mmCIF file of C-alpha atoms in Angstrom:
data_model
loop_
_atom_site.group_PDB
_atom_site.id
_atom_site.type_symbol
_atom_site.label_atom_id
_atom_site.label_comp_id
_atom_site.label_asym_id
_atom_site.label_seq_id
_atom_site.Cartn_x
_atom_site.Cartn_y
_atom_site.Cartn_z
ATOM 1 C CA UNK A 1 186.484 88.102 37.061
ATOM 2 C CA UNK A 2 184.432 84.946 35.332
ATOM 3 C CA UNK A 3 180.691 84.452 34.788
ATOM 4 C CA UNK A 4 181.424 80.167 35.713
ATOM 5 C CA UNK A 5 179.617 78.402 34.002
ATOM 6 C CA UNK A 6 177.353 81.512 32.092
ATOM 7 C CA UNK A 7 176.515 81.886 28.820
ATOM 8 C CA UNK A 8 175.203 84.738 26.886
ATOM 9 C CA UNK A 9 172.039 83.360 24.886
ATOM 10 C CA UNK A 10 172.008 85.069 21.534
ATOM 11 C CA UNK A 11 169.636 85.446 18.791
ATOM 12 C CA UNK A 12 170.092 86.648 15.704
ATOM 13 C CA UNK A 13 166.553 87.915 13.075
ATOM 14 C CA UNK A 14 168.571 87.703 9.694
ATOM 15 C CA UNK A 15 171.485 85.141 9.030
ATOM 16 C CA UNK A 16 172.886 87.563 5.944
ATOM 17 C CA UNK A 17 176.625 88.750 6.313
ATOM 18 C CA UNK A 18 176.624 90.483 9.137
ATOM 19 C CA UNK A 19 175.723 87.611 11.391
ATOM 20 C CA UNK A 20 177.919 85.421 9.393
ATOM 21 C CA UNK A 21 180.910 87.634 10.745
ATOM 22 C CA UNK A 22 179.528 87.652 13.691
ATOM 23 C CA UNK A 23 179.190 84.005 14.238
ATOM 24 C CA UNK A 24 182.573 83.235 12.631
ATOM 25 C CA UNK A 25 183.827 85.851 14.905
ATOM 26 C CA UNK A 26 183.280 84.245 17.977
ATOM 27 C CA UNK A 27 184.455 80.941 16.999
ATOM 28 C CA UNK A 28 187.596 82.441 15.508
ATOM 29 C CA UNK A 29 188.310 84.255 18.828
ATOM 30 C CA UNK A 30 187.187 81.549 21.312
ATOM 31 C CA UNK A 31 190.104 81.091 22.730
ATOM 32 C CA UNK A 32 191.747 85.158 22.912
ATOM 33 C CA UNK A 33 193.866 85.570 25.347
ATOM 34 C CA UNK A 34 192.085 88.751 27.518
ATOM 35 C CA UNK A 35 195.325 89.561 28.774
ATOM 36 C CA UNK A 36 196.651 90.081 24.962
ATOM 37 C CA UNK A 37 196.202 92.903 22.306
ATOM 38 C CA UNK A 38 194.006 91.030 19.903
ATOM 39 C CA UNK A 39 193.328 92.696 16.255
ATOM 40 C CA UNK A 40 189.953 93.246 15.617
ATOM 41 C CA UNK A 41 188.792 93.675 19.284
ATOM 42 C CA UNK A 42 188.354 96.261 21.737
ATOM 43 C CA UNK A 43 187.468 93.416 24.641
ATOM 44 C CA UNK A 44 188.365 89.689 24.871
ATOM 45 C CA UNK A 45 186.213 90.251 28.430
ATOM 46 C CA UNK A 46 183.278 92.748 28.748
ATOM 47 C CA UNK A 47 182.007 92.500 32.180
ATOM 48 C CA UNK A 48 183.597 89.304 33.694
ATOM 49 C CA UNK A 49 182.212 87.466 30.115
ATOM 50 C CA UNK A 50 184.583 86.459 27.892
ATOM 51 C CA UNK A 51 184.260 85.734 23.772
ATOM 52 C CA UNK A 52 183.309 81.907 24.241
ATOM 53 C CA UNK A 53 180.625 82.875 26.813
ATOM 54 C CA UNK A 54 178.524 83.723 24.188
ATOM 55 C CA UNK A 55 176.900 81.461 22.178
ATOM 56 C CA UNK A 56 173.985 81.717 19.696
ATOM 57 C CA UNK A 57 170.605 79.760 20.230
ATOM 58 C CA UNK A 58 168.786 81.051 17.959
ATOM 59 C CA UNK A 59 167.938 82.277 14.212
ATOM 60 C CA UNK A 60 165.379 83.151 12.060
ATOM 61 C CA UNK A 61 165.303 84.326 8.384
ATOM 62 C CA UNK A 62 163.033 83.685 5.523
ATOM 63 C CA UNK A 63 165.323 82.847 2.610
ATOM 64 C CA UNK A 64 164.701 79.333 1.676
ATOM 65 C CA UNK A 65 168.502 78.022 1.194
ATOM 66 C CA UNK A 66 168.425 79.467 4.468
ATOM 67 C CA UNK A 67 165.837 78.038 7.369
ATOM 68 C CA UNK A 68 165.754 74.448 7.715
ATOM 69 C CA UNK A 69 169.956 74.460 8.027
ATOM 70 C CA UNK A 70 171.889 74.777 10.911
ATOM 71 C CA UNK A 71 173.292 78.376 11.720
ATOM 72 C CA UNK A 72 177.089 77.112 10.985
ATOM 73 C CA UNK A 73 175.547 76.178 7.580
ATOM 74 C CA UNK A 74 173.344 79.200 6.581
ATOM 75 C CA UNK A 75 175.390 81.417 7.573
ATOM 76 C CA UNK A 76 177.285 80.067 4.346
ATOM 77 C CA UNK A 77 174.442 79.779 2.178
ATOM 78 C CA UNK A 78 172.143 81.788 -0.633
ATOM 79 C CA UNK A 79 173.457 84.466 -1.897
ATOM 80 C CA UNK A 80 175.679 85.374 1.497
ATOM 81 C CA UNK A 81 179.220 86.450 0.086
ATOM 82 C CA UNK A 82 181.571 87.799 3.344
ATOM 83 C CA UNK A 83 184.920 86.417 3.521
ATOM 84 C CA UNK A 84 185.046 82.731 5.106
ATOM 85 C CA UNK A 85 187.678 83.526 8.018
ATOM 86 C CA UNK A 86 186.804 80.473 10.201
ATOM 87 C CA UNK A 87 185.301 77.209 10.514
ATOM 88 C CA UNK A 88 182.096 77.099 12.702
ATOM 89 C CA UNK A 89 181.354 73.479 14.317
ATOM 90 C CA UNK A 90 177.526 72.232 13.962
ATOM 91 C CA UNK A 91 176.149 74.579 16.646
ATOM 92 C CA UNK A 92 172.143 72.831 16.560
ATOM 93 C CA UNK A 93 170.809 75.648 15.877
ATOM 94 C CA UNK A 94 167.876 75.398 13.104
ATOM 95 C CA UNK A 95 167.495 78.653 11.284
ATOM 96 C CA UNK A 96 163.444 79.231 11.344
ATOM 97 C CA UNK A 97 160.902 80.614 9.111
ATOM 98 C CA UNK A 98 160.616 84.063 9.997
ATOM 99 C CA UNK A 99 157.602 86.943 9.016
ATOM 100 C CA UNK A 100 158.706 88.425 5.958
ATOM 101 C CA UNK A 101 156.815 92.609 6.087
ATOM 102 C CA UNK A 102 159.037 94.613 4.761
ATOM 103 C CA UNK A 103 162.157 92.523 4.716
ATOM 104 C CA UNK A 104 162.727 91.638 1.922
ATOM 105 C CA UNK A 105 162.777 94.652 -0.331
ATOM 106 C CA UNK A 106 163.142 94.699 -4.672
ATOM 107 C CA UNK A 107 166.281 94.026 -5.458
ATOM 108 C CA UNK A 108 166.564 91.637 -2.719
ATOM 109 C CA UNK A 109 162.985 89.625 -3.686
ATOM 110 C CA UNK A 110 164.380 88.901 -7.158
ATOM 111 C CA UNK A 111 166.846 86.820 -6.218
ATOM 112 C CA UNK A 112 165.876 85.078 -2.825
ATOM 113 C CA UNK A 113 163.217 82.691 -2.381
ATOM 114 C CA UNK A 114 160.857 82.739 0.276
ATOM 115 C CA UNK A 115 161.160 79.938 2.345
ATOM 116 C CA UNK A 116 157.318 77.914 2.305
ATOM 117 C CA UNK A 117 155.806 77.750 5.247
ATOM 118 C CA UNK A 118 154.146 78.924 7.948
ATOM 119 C CA UNK A 119 156.587 81.477 11.078
ATOM 120 C CA UNK A 120 157.493 80.514 13.286
ATOM 121 C CA UNK A 121 155.791 81.909 16.762
ATOM 122 C CA UNK A 122 159.106 84.566 17.477
ATOM 123 C CA UNK A 123 158.207 85.401 20.902
ATOM 124 C CA UNK A 124 157.183 81.223 21.925
ATOM 125 C CA UNK A 125 160.184 80.329 20.222
ATOM 126 C CA UNK A 126 162.407 82.767 21.896
ATOM 127 C CA UNK A 127 161.207 81.779 25.241
ATOM 128 C CA UNK A 128 161.398 77.970 24.246
ATOM 129 C CA UNK A 129 165.479 78.775 23.420
ATOM 130 C CA UNK A 130 166.522 80.695 26.411
ATOM 131 C CA UNK A 131 167.247 83.796 24.089
ATOM 132 C CA UNK A 132 168.792 86.284 26.308
ATOM 133 C CA UNK A 133 169.445 88.906 23.528
ATOM 134 C CA UNK A 134 167.666 89.280 19.703
ATOM 135 C CA UNK A 135 170.314 90.577 17.279
ATOM 136 C CA UNK A 136 168.799 92.492 13.886
ATOM 137 C CA UNK A 137 170.735 91.836 11.297
ATOM 138 C CA UNK A 138 167.243 92.534 8.841
ATOM 139 C CA UNK A 139 168.454 94.074 5.587
ATOM 140 C CA UNK A 140 168.474 98.171 5.755
ATOM 141 C CA UNK A 141 165.167 99.620 5.432
ATOM 142 C CA UNK A 142 162.944 96.735 6.769
ATOM 143 C CA UNK A 143 161.413 99.485 8.699
ATOM 144 C CA UNK A 144 158.135 97.523 9.605
ATOM 145 C CA UNK A 145 159.471 93.898 9.367
ATOM 146 C CA UNK A 146 161.938 95.114 12.803
ATOM 147 C CA UNK A 147 158.832 97.525 14.490
ATOM 148 C CA UNK A 148 157.211 94.008 14.516
ATOM 149 C CA UNK A 149 159.894 92.047 15.881
ATOM 150 C CA UNK A 150 160.732 94.605 18.329
ATOM 151 C CA UNK A 151 157.634 94.022 19.936
ATOM 152 C CA UNK A 152 157.968 90.502 19.742
ATOM 153 C CA UNK A 153 161.331 91.109 21.435
ATOM 154 C CA UNK A 154 158.981 92.523 24.579
ATOM 155 C CA UNK A 155 156.579 89.390 24.719
ATOM 156 C CA UNK A 156 159.786 87.179 25.067
ATOM 157 C CA UNK A 157 161.078 89.559 27.594
ATOM 158 C CA UNK A 158 164.718 89.536 25.914
ATOM 159 C CA UNK A 159 167.246 92.127 25.986
ATOM 160 C CA UNK A 160 167.780 93.846 21.673
ATOM 161 C CA UNK A 161 170.325 94.747 19.944
ATOM 162 C CA UNK A 162 169.654 96.902 16.947
ATOM 163 C CA UNK A 163 172.294 96.556 14.092
ATOM 164 C CA UNK A 164 170.364 98.443 11.238
ATOM 165 C CA UNK A 165 169.565 101.799 11.146
ATOM 166 C CA UNK A 166 165.544 101.251 12.011
ATOM 167 C CA UNK A 167 165.529 104.045 14.927
ATOM 168 C CA UNK A 168 164.041 102.143 17.806
ATOM 169 C CA UNK A 169 166.531 102.556 20.678
ATOM 170 C CA UNK A 170 166.481 106.054 19.852
ATOM 171 C CA UNK A 171 162.656 106.701 20.640
ATOM 172 C CA UNK A 172 160.988 107.497 23.639
ATOM 173 C CA UNK A 173 158.163 105.390 22.772
ATOM 174 C CA UNK A 174 160.252 102.068 22.287
ATOM 175 C CA UNK A 175 162.970 103.206 24.506
ATOM 176 C CA UNK A 176 160.052 103.473 27.540
ATOM 177 C CA UNK A 177 158.623 100.207 27.201
ATOM 178 C CA UNK A 178 162.422 98.577 27.647
ATOM 179 C CA UNK A 179 162.971 100.773 30.772
ATOM 180 C CA UNK A 180 159.308 99.607 31.988
ATOM 181 C CA UNK A 181 160.211 95.596 31.606
ATOM 182 C CA UNK A 182 164.216 96.469 32.847
ATOM 183 C CA UNK A 183 164.966 95.192 29.516
ATOM 184 C CA UNK A 184 168.190 96.468 27.354
ATOM 185 C CA UNK A 185 167.918 98.440 24.440
ATOM 186 C CA UNK A 186 170.850 99.793 22.160
ATOM 187 C CA UNK A 187 171.819 100.366 18.444
ATOM 188 C CA UNK A 188 170.174 102.513 15.319
#
């Protein structure tokens, strides 16, 4: 099964090391043979979508060294130090400034400068970019920020993948709200 001309449109909150690995992986594996064993992947094709069908369409961060840069450059900027294993072409997806809340703990606040200016209207931004799935890569412990972003996800009508240990999907309060809107939520 192949979903012709359909893309899975992903947005990222937090353009750190995990986001870098995701973006690099999307490009590294874009030509992977779906019929072969591919080390590092469980599935090349999932539900009719190949890895090359996933595209990054939005990215949010607060780091002054990342905001304003194309996501292809921002994944290697600032204090990111994940291994570079793939070149990433210019994606024409500038990183926009998000809300801070508790997304920058004491240790990170000593080494990261917050980008100047106002935060983008997040739910409007996701609607305008056609973001379908938002992946949360905020720093561990960003509970208030995660909950604020989840409210924006619900307002924008996106699915949510929580890639940090703040309990959202496993809490009935949040799960019910996503169910009522017919939106997928996974993670924790």
